[in-house]
Amino acid sequence: MKSLRVRFAPSPTGPLHIGNLRTALFNYLFAKKNKGSFILRFEDTDKERLIKKSEKHILNSLKWCGINPDEGPDNGKYGPYRQSKRKHIYKKYIKYLLKKEYAYSAFETKEDLNKIRNEYKYQGKLFIYNSLTRSNLNNSLNDFKQVKKNATIRLKVPASTTIKVNDILRGNISINSNYLDDKVLVKSDGNVTYHLANVIDDHLMKISHVIKGEEWISSFPIQQLLYNFFNWKMPIFLHLPLILNPIGKGKLSKRNSNNLNVPIFPLKWKDPIRLTTILGYRELGYFPEALLNMLAFLGWNPGGNKEIFSLKELISTFSLKDINFTSARFDKDKIQWINHRHLQSKSVYDLTRLVKISLKEKNIYFNNDHKLQQIILRIRSQCTFVYQIIDKSIYFFKKPRLNKPYINKVLLLQKYKKITKEILFLIIEWLKNNDKNKFKILKYFFYKLALNKKIKISYLFKILRVSFVGKLIGLDIYFIMKILKTNDLLKRILNLICLLT
Ligand code: GLU
């Protein structure tokens, strides 16, 4: 049996959009589930639309997500995997189509065509370059002797024929060929277009299943015709449902990203013209597996209640039959919830590693893994992102900056300054001579101290919290004292004392 081969064929005309990442993901899951191959091919024939660095952005995004192609620009025996490097391959097929009269040369320039289109429009009609109009136009079918440089080559769509296509999600679809345009296969600059290159490459790369976005369905009959003309077996096709923006109106686009505050790229993108930077899911703190989990559910649902899947679990559960027909709405809150759940399901060792990386980026080096693990275990349930673990525990790694007016206010210093200072000195004394890690003894000391000094225990804790955290927030005071070294505790208390003089 022919092995299962799928491909992701992005055009490097901009950064990788999460809609396209979903297409890559579905192809990847399908390939991995069925022990097939996942191929990456760059469709870079449209020179005018190419954008520098987008290829890199696509490659890096896939890499970050762990979607690694089995074949692609770097390896594989069906290459080259960039269409711009396959021009020599296409030549033979163009010749064949012309010879068989499945294609013809057309001589109109862009301007000519615009003029014709406008004339039709003026008469309230839509211009389609095909069997209904081509006999009155300037092409090799009417004037075969005419040899012109810069001619385009068009597909000769047969007149009044029913073209049948089959999409495994939608079943059979029939289209009357009179509605189809004789698509340009080779542009006047000699470059082939998507329509032709895509079909030739899928065939030569032995693609068995084509899974792509619904936005490509209009070119499906054209591709079907090309397969027929070449007498090639058509791969199995599936067009994925659209991803709608969070308000459910229209496709999730780059514009929504700004208007609706929805991140749209996996990784940040620096616009080479405007020089603005748009942050991606990675920079915003999302896990790649959470992004993939969210994307998988945009158009796919295996049934059941389970909603949190690792990439491995997605692979083992994936099946084309669970792909929905209807468009999927992007849910902004859902991705946060999914990230939260992924954070909870990570092992404490993984989280420790990630927290350490983030700390290092802030030039903070905390080498006691055991203590870090204890902090993480206490905090993680309140966090959706790794950076929140750090934000919520920063006082363990950095001495707080005390703010005098704030301290005056929360410690009611007008009234309690003297006693506060006294207490702080007594705590210093105690810490110097006792072991803070002996919980019972420490607790006894605090209660006795409060009693002796006739203050509420809650006020005593307030003083300690302000010294250690700088604010009235944070974990349990005994836990904080357990984690911080005695030396740090002393320094922080002294720090507060300094502000009381
Ligand atoms: N090159 C097309 C794109 O930019 C791919 C269409 C296809 O998968 O056939 O997305």
PDB file of C-alpha atoms in Angstrom, residues 244-252 256 260 329:
ATOM      1  CA  LEU A 244     -13.864  32.806  12.907  1.00  0.00           C
ATOM      2  CA  ASN A 245     -12.850  35.763  15.030  1.00  0.00           C
ATOM      3  CA  PRO A 246     -13.988  35.882  18.686  1.00  0.00           C
ATOM      4  CA  ILE A 247     -17.168  37.772  17.839  1.00  0.00           C
ATOM      5  CA  GLY A 248     -18.037  35.090  15.316  1.00  0.00           C
ATOM      6  CA  LYS A 249     -18.190  37.475  12.375  1.00  0.00           C
ATOM      7  CA  GLY A 250     -15.673  36.790   9.654  1.00  0.00           C
ATOM      8  CA  LYS A 251     -12.357  35.057   9.467  1.00  0.00           C
ATOM      9  CA  LEU A 252      -9.834  35.518  12.210  1.00  0.00           C
ATOM     10  CA  ASN A 256      -8.766  41.261  14.509  1.00  0.00           C
ATOM     11  CA  LEU A 260      -9.967  42.425  19.411  1.00  0.00           C
ATOM     12  CA  ARG A 329     -14.990  30.406  16.658  1.00  0.00           C
TER      13      ARG A 329
END
